């Protein structure tokens, strides 16, 4: 069994920023970065599936998502952070030090790691349509973030899937760039708040495809060229020529292994207070695992910095 002062679970912008700051504070952090085969907690987080990033400060020409995460990982490693490519399968937070089990251990009966302070940065995953070539087209016409990618669709015909506040917020934001925005909803009435509905109905760039679901994605040279819609009432299928599809049907935080151990909201996001402190003393959470509003690389990185500083101060108070 190996003991560390600090263990960081997750290796997206939040986790790697926490690793940079805790390693520079001489806390010798271990980052459990996830498994390459996992869709929910792969090393590098969701940005490993992102193409060009133009809104991360300090890169005026933009850069690719994997490049940014590789740079952040190298920076954390340079200051002394160590990495373990595995998935956390179980944690024990009712004892001190905290105990962790990982997917790469031989015997699942005994923990392989213990730590004084735990930083949770496992992020959240976008709920997808689960269509045949959806993953291949992410970053090539399919997106889950209007704030991140809307700029690339200037003057184009695009669509948003969803009927809640998030979907309408995405659609309204995208009208700043797109020629037209079609909101695709499986029912004949929206779930969004009245004020958001009023704004969407009043926007001349927005049209609605009621009682419709997306059944196929069409592409040429690995770039989205259109979709097939199916009517949920008549089962009739129809084509829609678009070059951008934004999926806004919700997110799911990667908190399964922590359920019942930490205070969470109804959607499963970890609740933090006084910065990044959780309901268990010595356990901290940062990034999208506790942020269901902003969900940006820069805000995740900022909260990773906060978690590292909170951990440093907490450890000082304990010793």
mmCIF file of C-alpha atoms in Angstrom:
data_model
loop_
_atom_site.group_PDB
_atom_site.id
_atom_site.type_symbol
_atom_site.label_atom_id
_atom_site.label_comp_id
_atom_site.label_asym_id
_atom_site.label_seq_id
_atom_site.Cartn_x
_atom_site.Cartn_y
_atom_site.Cartn_z
ATOM 1 C CA UNK A 1 0.000 0.000 0.000
ATOM 2 C CA UNK A 2 1.337 3.411 -0.995
ATOM 3 C CA UNK A 3 0.592 6.572 0.994
ATOM 4 C CA UNK A 4 0.523 10.083 -0.512
ATOM 5 C CA UNK A 5 -0.115 13.469 1.024
ATOM 6 C CA UNK A 6 -2.429 14.385 -1.855
ATOM 7 C CA UNK A 7 -4.194 12.313 -4.489
ATOM 8 C CA UNK A 8 -5.964 13.960 -7.423
ATOM 9 C CA UNK A 9 -8.635 11.883 -9.157
ATOM 10 C CA UNK A 10 -9.090 13.085 -12.726
ATOM 11 C CA UNK A 11 -6.779 14.638 -15.310
ATOM 12 C CA UNK A 12 -8.793 17.274 -17.122
ATOM 13 C CA UNK A 13 -8.055 21.017 -16.766
ATOM 14 C CA UNK A 14 -9.185 21.014 -13.109
ATOM 15 C CA UNK A 15 -7.201 17.959 -12.058
ATOM 16 C CA UNK A 16 -4.008 18.933 -13.868
ATOM 17 C CA UNK A 17 -4.133 22.506 -12.568
ATOM 18 C CA UNK A 18 -4.572 21.140 -9.035
ATOM 19 C CA UNK A 19 -1.579 18.875 -9.695
ATOM 20 C CA UNK A 20 0.548 21.800 -10.891
ATOM 21 C CA UNK A 21 -0.220 23.882 -7.813
ATOM 22 C CA UNK A 22 0.098 21.079 -5.246
ATOM 23 C CA UNK A 23 3.378 19.872 -6.760
ATOM 24 C CA UNK A 24 4.792 23.406 -6.668
ATOM 25 C CA UNK A 25 3.742 23.505 -3.013
ATOM 26 C CA UNK A 26 5.955 20.414 -2.482
ATOM 27 C CA UNK A 27 2.983 18.168 -1.674
ATOM 28 C CA UNK A 28 4.094 15.377 -4.060
ATOM 29 C CA UNK A 29 0.636 14.713 -5.593
ATOM 30 C CA UNK A 30 -0.386 11.538 -7.370
ATOM 31 C CA UNK A 31 -2.825 11.966 -10.249
ATOM 32 C CA UNK A 32 -5.063 8.989 -11.018
ATOM 33 C CA UNK A 33 -5.797 10.000 -14.583
ATOM 34 C CA UNK A 34 -8.403 7.496 -15.736
ATOM 35 C CA UNK A 35 -8.448 4.767 -18.358
ATOM 36 C CA UNK A 36 -7.965 5.305 -22.113
ATOM 37 C CA UNK A 37 -10.831 2.925 -22.887
ATOM 38 C CA UNK A 38 -13.331 4.779 -20.692
ATOM 39 C CA UNK A 39 -15.771 7.301 -22.141
ATOM 40 C CA UNK A 40 -16.489 8.899 -18.766
ATOM 41 C CA UNK A 41 -13.038 9.449 -17.244
ATOM 42 C CA UNK A 42 -10.443 9.093 -19.964
ATOM 43 C CA UNK A 43 -7.014 10.691 -19.373
ATOM 44 C CA UNK A 44 -7.148 14.369 -20.282
ATOM 45 C CA UNK A 45 -10.911 14.618 -19.885
ATOM 46 C CA UNK A 46 -13.403 15.878 -22.458
ATOM 47 C CA UNK A 47 -10.864 18.187 -24.124
ATOM 48 C CA UNK A 48 -9.185 15.123 -25.599
ATOM 49 C CA UNK A 49 -12.257 14.918 -27.860
ATOM 50 C CA UNK A 50 -12.118 18.626 -28.773
ATOM 51 C CA UNK A 51 -10.489 19.971 -31.901
ATOM 52 C CA UNK A 52 -9.497 23.640 -31.948
ATOM 53 C CA UNK A 53 -9.780 25.787 -28.812
ATOM 54 C CA UNK A 54 -9.801 29.537 -29.402
ATOM 55 C CA UNK A 55 -11.040 30.899 -26.070
ATOM 56 C CA UNK A 56 -8.372 29.646 -23.645
ATOM 57 C CA UNK A 57 -6.364 32.729 -22.551
ATOM 58 C CA UNK A 58 -2.763 32.935 -23.677
ATOM 59 C CA UNK A 59 -3.137 31.262 -27.063
ATOM 60 C CA UNK A 60 -4.129 33.969 -29.553
ATOM 61 C CA UNK A 61 -3.886 31.590 -32.518
ATOM 62 C CA UNK A 62 -5.788 28.845 -30.723
ATOM 63 C CA UNK A 63 -4.653 25.257 -30.152
ATOM 64 C CA UNK A 64 -5.980 21.730 -30.256
ATOM 65 C CA UNK A 65 -7.645 20.238 -27.170
ATOM 66 C CA UNK A 66 -5.239 17.278 -26.869
ATOM 67 C CA UNK A 67 -2.287 19.651 -27.242
ATOM 68 C CA UNK A 68 -3.489 21.791 -24.331
ATOM 69 C CA UNK A 69 -3.970 18.755 -22.093
ATOM 70 C CA UNK A 70 -0.571 17.310 -23.042
ATOM 71 C CA UNK A 71 1.066 20.636 -22.167
ATOM 72 C CA UNK A 72 -0.723 20.808 -18.814
ATOM 73 C CA UNK A 73 0.257 17.224 -17.981
ATOM 74 C CA UNK A 74 3.901 17.909 -18.866
ATOM 75 C CA UNK A 75 3.861 21.010 -16.696
ATOM 76 C CA UNK A 76 2.506 19.083 -13.710
ATOM 77 C CA UNK A 77 5.090 16.344 -14.275
ATOM 78 C CA UNK A 78 7.880 18.902 -14.470
ATOM 79 C CA UNK A 79 7.082 20.110 -10.952
ATOM 80 C CA UNK A 80 7.015 16.590 -9.531
ATOM 81 C CA UNK A 81 3.487 15.239 -9.912
ATOM 82 C CA UNK A 82 3.297 11.502 -10.578
ATOM 83 C CA UNK A 83 0.628 9.742 -12.643
ATOM 84 C CA UNK A 84 -1.215 6.448 -12.537
ATOM 85 C CA UNK A 85 -3.264 5.376 -15.549
ATOM 86 C CA UNK A 86 -6.179 3.684 -13.842
ATOM 87 C CA UNK A 87 -9.754 4.234 -12.727
ATOM 88 C CA UNK A 88 -10.809 4.609 -9.102
ATOM 89 C CA UNK A 89 -13.246 1.791 -8.383
ATOM 90 C CA UNK A 90 -13.918 2.378 -4.679
ATOM 91 C CA UNK A 91 -13.063 4.877 -1.943
ATOM 92 C CA UNK A 92 -13.282 4.804 1.837
ATOM 93 C CA UNK A 93 -13.787 8.269 3.275
ATOM 94 C CA UNK A 94 -14.919 7.340 6.784
ATOM 95 C CA UNK A 95 -11.377 6.606 7.945
ATOM 96 C CA UNK A 96 -8.178 8.630 8.065
ATOM 97 C CA UNK A 97 -6.155 8.414 5.942
ATOM 98 C CA UNK A 98 -8.563 7.984 3.037
ATOM 99 C CA UNK A 99 -8.301 4.685 1.152
ATOM 100 C CA UNK A 100 -8.626 4.154 -2.599
ATOM 101 C CA UNK A 101 -9.029 1.095 -4.804
ATOM 102 C CA UNK A 102 -8.099 1.204 -8.488
ATOM 103 C CA UNK A 103 -8.884 -0.813 -11.595
ATOM 104 C CA UNK A 104 -5.290 -1.951 -12.108
ATOM 105 C CA UNK A 105 -4.825 -3.669 -8.746
ATOM 106 C CA UNK A 106 -4.696 -7.446 -8.467
ATOM 107 C CA UNK A 107 -6.618 -7.839 -5.217
ATOM 108 C CA UNK A 108 -9.792 -5.778 -4.898
ATOM 109 C CA UNK A 109 -10.189 -6.731 -1.233
ATOM 110 C CA UNK A 110 -7.573 -4.313 0.049
ATOM 111 C CA UNK A 111 -6.920 -0.681 -0.922
ATOM 112 C CA UNK A 112 -3.700 0.084 -2.769
ATOM 113 C CA UNK A 113 -3.500 3.804 -1.995
ATOM 114 C CA UNK A 114 -4.080 6.044 0.984
ATOM 115 C CA UNK A 115 -3.884 9.819 1.244
ATOM 116 C CA UNK A 116 -4.250 12.647 3.714
ATOM 117 C CA UNK A 117 -6.173 14.900 1.298
ATOM 118 C CA UNK A 118 -8.240 13.954 -1.744
ATOM 119 C CA UNK A 119 -9.053 16.205 -4.696
ATOM 120 C CA UNK A 120 -11.923 15.014 -6.903
ATOM 121 C CA UNK A 121 -11.749 16.328 -10.466
ATOM 122 C CA UNK A 122 -13.553 13.599 -12.391
ATOM 123 C CA UNK A 123 -15.589 16.017 -14.500
ATOM 124 C CA UNK A 124 -18.922 15.454 -16.219
ATOM 125 C CA UNK A 125 -19.850 13.890 -19.520
ATOM 126 C CA UNK A 126 -22.300 15.230 -22.058
ATOM 127 C CA UNK A 127 -25.289 13.035 -22.742
ATOM 128 C CA UNK A 128 -25.159 12.058 -26.392
ATOM 129 C CA UNK A 129 -27.553 10.733 -29.030
ATOM 130 C CA UNK A 130 -25.684 7.405 -29.318
ATOM 131 C CA UNK A 131 -25.735 7.418 -33.101
ATOM 132 C CA UNK A 132 -23.423 5.354 -35.280
ATOM 133 C CA UNK A 133 -20.776 7.935 -36.235
ATOM 134 C CA UNK A 134 -21.426 10.499 -33.522
ATOM 135 C CA UNK A 135 -18.057 10.227 -31.765
ATOM 136 C CA UNK A 136 -16.149 10.512 -35.044
ATOM 137 C CA UNK A 137 -17.949 13.745 -35.920
ATOM 138 C CA UNK A 138 -17.374 15.484 -32.577
ATOM 139 C CA UNK A 139 -15.326 18.527 -33.473
ATOM 140 C CA UNK A 140 -16.223 18.057 -37.146
ATOM 141 C CA UNK A 141 -19.762 19.412 -37.119
ATOM 142 C CA UNK A 142 -21.086 17.839 -33.915
ATOM 143 C CA UNK A 143 -20.589 19.713 -30.654
ATOM 144 C CA UNK A 144 -21.854 19.836 -27.076
ATOM 145 C CA UNK A 145 -20.756 23.401 -26.302
ATOM 146 C CA UNK A 146 -22.035 26.482 -28.119
ATOM 147 C CA UNK A 147 -19.761 28.788 -26.134
ATOM 148 C CA UNK A 148 -16.749 26.743 -27.222
ATOM 149 C CA UNK A 149 -17.600 26.150 -30.877
ATOM 150 C CA UNK A 150 -20.269 28.608 -31.980
ATOM 151 C CA UNK A 151 -17.739 30.930 -33.625
ATOM 152 C CA UNK A 152 -16.792 28.237 -36.151
ATOM 153 C CA UNK A 153 -20.330 28.137 -37.578
ATOM 154 C CA UNK A 154 -20.613 31.739 -38.712
ATOM 155 C CA UNK A 155 -23.128 32.089 -41.554
ATOM 156 C CA UNK A 156 -24.124 28.402 -41.512
ATOM 157 C CA UNK A 157 -27.367 26.494 -41.044
ATOM 158 C CA UNK A 158 -27.169 24.543 -37.783
ATOM 159 C CA UNK A 159 -29.425 22.734 -35.308
ATOM 160 C CA UNK A 160 -29.727 22.203 -31.561
ATOM 161 C CA UNK A 161 -31.181 19.045 -30.014
ATOM 162 C CA UNK A 162 -33.074 19.532 -26.749
ATOM 163 C CA UNK A 163 -36.005 21.285 -25.150
ATOM 164 C CA UNK A 164 -34.769 22.586 -21.812
ATOM 165 C CA UNK A 165 -33.246 25.875 -20.705
ATOM 166 C CA UNK A 166 -29.751 24.737 -21.702
ATOM 167 C CA UNK A 167 -30.841 23.926 -25.247
ATOM 168 C CA UNK A 168 -32.549 27.275 -25.673
ATOM 169 C CA UNK A 169 -29.586 29.125 -24.194
ATOM 170 C CA UNK A 170 -27.337 27.358 -26.696
ATOM 171 C CA UNK A 171 -29.680 28.166 -29.566
ATOM 172 C CA UNK A 172 -29.985 31.842 -28.650
ATOM 173 C CA UNK A 173 -26.221 32.151 -28.317
ATOM 174 C CA UNK A 174 -25.684 30.484 -31.682
ATOM 175 C CA UNK A 175 -27.933 32.994 -33.467
ATOM 176 C CA UNK A 176 -25.087 35.483 -33.041
ATOM 177 C CA UNK A 177 -23.097 33.487 -35.584
ATOM 178 C CA UNK A 178 -25.348 31.148 -37.562
ATOM 179 C CA UNK A 179 -27.513 31.897 -40.563
ATOM 180 C CA UNK A 180 -30.309 29.806 -39.049
ATOM 181 C CA UNK A 181 -30.847 27.608 -35.993
ATOM 182 C CA UNK A 182 -33.340 24.740 -35.879
ATOM 183 C CA UNK A 183 -34.332 23.471 -32.431
ATOM 184 C CA UNK A 184 -35.131 19.751 -32.592
ATOM 185 C CA UNK A 185 -37.378 18.458 -29.831
ATOM 186 C CA UNK A 186 -38.952 15.034 -29.384
ATOM 187 C CA UNK A 187 -42.222 16.493 -28.082
ATOM 188 C CA UNK A 188 -44.606 19.278 -29.136
ATOM 189 C CA UNK A 189 -43.884 21.479 -26.121
ATOM 190 C CA UNK A 190 -40.659 22.704 -24.539
ATOM 191 C CA UNK A 191 -39.498 21.981 -20.988
ATOM 192 C CA UNK A 192 -37.693 25.306 -20.763
ATOM 193 C CA UNK A 193 -38.799 28.201 -18.576
ATOM 194 C CA UNK A 194 -41.381 30.615 -19.933
ATOM 195 C CA UNK A 195 -38.922 33.475 -20.335
ATOM 196 C CA UNK A 196 -36.507 31.337 -22.333
ATOM 197 C CA UNK A 197 -39.329 30.101 -24.548
ATOM 198 C CA UNK A 198 -40.483 33.647 -25.207
ATOM 199 C CA UNK A 199 -36.969 34.676 -26.240
ATOM 200 C CA UNK A 200 -36.596 31.708 -28.570
ATOM 201 C CA UNK A 201 -40.015 32.164 -30.194
ATOM 202 C CA UNK A 202 -39.270 35.844 -30.761
ATOM 203 C CA UNK A 203 -35.913 35.234 -32.469
ATOM 204 C CA UNK A 204 -36.355 35.304 -36.244
ATOM 205 C CA UNK A 205 -33.341 33.044 -36.810
ATOM 206 C CA UNK A 206 -34.832 30.177 -34.771
ATOM 207 C CA UNK A 207 -37.272 27.592 -36.122
ATOM 208 C CA UNK A 208 -38.600 24.456 -34.446
ATOM 209 C CA UNK A 209 -38.773 20.817 -35.519
ATOM 210 C CA UNK A 210 -41.474 19.454 -33.224
ATOM 211 C CA UNK A 211 -41.947 15.762 -32.423
ATOM 212 C CA UNK A 212 -38.638 14.922 -34.072
ATOM 213 C CA UNK A 213 -35.579 12.863 -33.152
ATOM 214 C CA UNK A 214 -32.261 12.580 -34.970
ATOM 215 C CA UNK A 215 -31.743 9.074 -36.322
ATOM 216 C CA UNK A 216 -28.776 9.502 -38.689
ATOM 217 C CA UNK A 217 -25.789 11.771 -39.167
ATOM 218 C CA UNK A 218 -24.540 12.295 -42.729
ATOM 219 C CA UNK A 219 -21.010 13.334 -43.575
ATOM 220 C CA UNK A 220 -18.516 13.792 -46.380
ATOM 221 C CA UNK A 221 -14.779 13.590 -45.754
ATOM 222 C CA UNK A 222 -15.482 13.157 -42.022
ATOM 223 C CA UNK A 223 -17.405 16.463 -41.829
ATOM 224 C CA UNK A 224 -21.126 16.756 -41.023
ATOM 225 C CA UNK A 225 -23.306 17.597 -44.025
ATOM 226 C CA UNK A 226 -26.794 16.834 -42.734
ATOM 227 C CA UNK A 227 -29.051 14.680 -40.579
ATOM 228 C CA UNK A 228 -32.135 12.493 -40.835
ATOM 229 C CA UNK A 229 -35.109 13.299 -38.618
ATOM 230 C CA UNK A 230 -37.853 10.891 -37.633
ATOM 231 C CA UNK A 231 -41.296 12.015 -36.524
ATOM 232 C CA UNK A 232 -42.143 10.547 -33.114
ATOM 233 C CA UNK A 233 -45.854 10.468 -33.996
ATOM 234 C CA UNK A 234 -45.946 9.281 -37.621
ATOM 235 C CA UNK A 235 -42.459 7.668 -37.894
ATOM 236 C CA UNK A 236 -42.004 9.607 -41.130
ATOM 237 C CA UNK A 237 -38.372 10.399 -41.939
ATOM 238 C CA UNK A 238 -37.086 13.616 -43.468
ATOM 239 C CA UNK A 239 -33.648 15.080 -44.250
ATOM 240 C CA UNK A 240 -32.272 18.309 -42.804
ATOM 241 C CA UNK A 241 -29.258 19.903 -44.467
ATOM 242 C CA UNK A 242 -27.086 21.402 -41.736
ATOM 243 C CA UNK A 243 -23.354 21.729 -41.130
ATOM 244 C CA UNK A 244 -23.510 21.942 -37.348
ATOM 245 C CA UNK A 245 -25.389 19.931 -34.722
ATOM 246 C CA UNK A 246 -25.284 20.918 -31.055
ATOM 247 C CA UNK A 247 -26.410 18.250 -28.610
ATOM 248 C CA UNK A 248 -27.922 19.886 -25.511
ATOM 249 C CA UNK A 249 -29.819 17.099 -23.765
ATOM 250 C CA UNK A 250 -27.939 17.345 -20.490
ATOM 251 C CA UNK A 251 -24.798 16.339 -18.642
ATOM 252 C CA UNK A 252 -24.000 13.647 -16.113
ATOM 253 C CA UNK A 253 -21.277 14.175 -13.487
ATOM 254 C CA UNK A 254 -18.796 11.340 -13.021
ATOM 255 C CA UNK A 255 -19.588 10.815 -9.345
ATOM 256 C CA UNK A 256 -20.815 7.214 -9.229
ATOM 257 C CA UNK A 257 -17.964 5.997 -7.031
ATOM 258 C CA UNK A 258 -18.615 8.787 -4.490
ATOM 259 C CA UNK A 259 -22.391 8.424 -4.179
ATOM 260 C CA UNK A 260 -23.539 7.941 -0.600
ATOM 261 C CA UNK A 261 -20.202 9.233 0.676
ATOM 262 C CA UNK A 262 -20.407 12.937 -0.188
ATOM 263 C CA UNK A 263 -23.209 15.477 -0.241
ATOM 264 C CA UNK A 264 -24.555 15.905 -3.782
ATOM 265 C CA UNK A 265 -27.416 17.718 -5.446
ATOM 266 C CA UNK A 266 -30.328 15.993 -7.160
ATOM 267 C CA UNK A 267 -28.386 15.733 -10.424
ATOM 268 C CA UNK A 268 -25.400 14.074 -8.752
ATOM 269 C CA UNK A 269 -23.021 17.042 -8.716
ATOM 270 C CA UNK A 270 -20.811 17.273 -5.620
ATOM 271 C CA UNK A 271 -21.789 20.189 -3.381
ATOM 272 C CA UNK A 272 -18.878 22.371 -2.269
ATOM 273 C CA UNK A 273 -18.672 25.183 0.265
ATOM 274 C CA UNK A 274 -16.084 27.729 1.384
ATOM 275 C CA UNK A 275 -14.301 27.261 -1.918
ATOM 276 C CA UNK A 276 -13.833 23.624 -2.836
ATOM 277 C CA UNK A 277 -14.472 21.879 0.499
ATOM 278 C CA UNK A 278 -16.940 18.987 0.365
ATOM 279 C CA UNK A 279 -19.062 17.514 3.144
ATOM 280 C CA UNK A 280 -16.131 15.326 4.240
ATOM 281 C CA UNK A 281 -13.250 17.131 5.917
ATOM 282 C CA UNK A 282 -10.122 16.698 3.812
ATOM 283 C CA UNK A 283 -11.961 15.935 0.562
ATOM 284 C CA UNK A 284 -12.135 18.655 -2.080
ATOM 285 C CA UNK A 285 -13.899 18.871 -5.453
ATOM 286 C CA UNK A 286 -13.181 21.073 -8.462
ATOM 287 C CA UNK A 287 -14.133 21.459 -12.098
ATOM 288 C CA UNK A 288 -17.230 20.146 -13.838
ATOM 289 C CA UNK A 289 -17.855 17.501 -11.182
ATOM 290 C CA UNK A 290 -19.193 20.328 -9.011
ATOM 291 C CA UNK A 291 -20.006 22.965 -11.647
ATOM 292 C CA UNK A 292 -23.162 22.478 -13.703
ATOM 293 C CA UNK A 293 -23.327 26.067 -14.925
ATOM 294 C CA UNK A 294 -20.121 27.279 -16.556
ATOM 295 C CA UNK A 295 -18.441 24.045 -17.754
ATOM 296 C CA UNK A 296 -15.491 25.767 -19.431
ATOM 297 C CA UNK A 297 -11.839 24.721 -19.499
ATOM 298 C CA UNK A 298 -10.775 28.024 -17.968
ATOM 299 C CA UNK A 299 -13.271 27.854 -15.079
ATOM 300 C CA UNK A 300 -12.308 24.236 -14.418
ATOM 301 C CA UNK A 301 -8.641 25.197 -14.317
ATOM 302 C CA UNK A 302 -9.426 28.078 -11.973
ATOM 303 C CA UNK A 303 -11.286 25.822 -9.549
ATOM 304 C CA UNK A 304 -8.394 23.345 -9.722
ATOM 305 C CA UNK A 305 -6.131 26.125 -8.503
ATOM 306 C CA UNK A 306 -8.610 26.879 -5.704
ATOM 307 C CA UNK A 307 -8.691 23.225 -4.651
ATOM 308 C CA UNK A 308 -4.900 23.052 -4.484
ATOM 309 C CA UNK A 309 -4.699 26.151 -2.294
ATOM 310 C CA UNK A 310 -7.534 24.874 -0.091
ATOM 311 C CA UNK A 311 -5.686 21.571 0.322
ATOM 312 C CA UNK A 312 -2.439 23.300 1.215
ATOM 313 C CA UNK A 313 -4.134 25.424 3.886
ATOM 314 C CA UNK A 314 -6.070 22.423 5.207
ATOM 315 C CA UNK A 315 -2.958 20.283 5.543
ATOM 316 C CA UNK A 316 -1.220 23.092 7.403
ATOM 317 C CA UNK A 317 -4.131 23.297 9.822
ATOM 318 C CA UNK A 318 -3.963 19.529 10.431
ATOM 319 C CA UNK A 319 -0.271 19.444 11.279
#
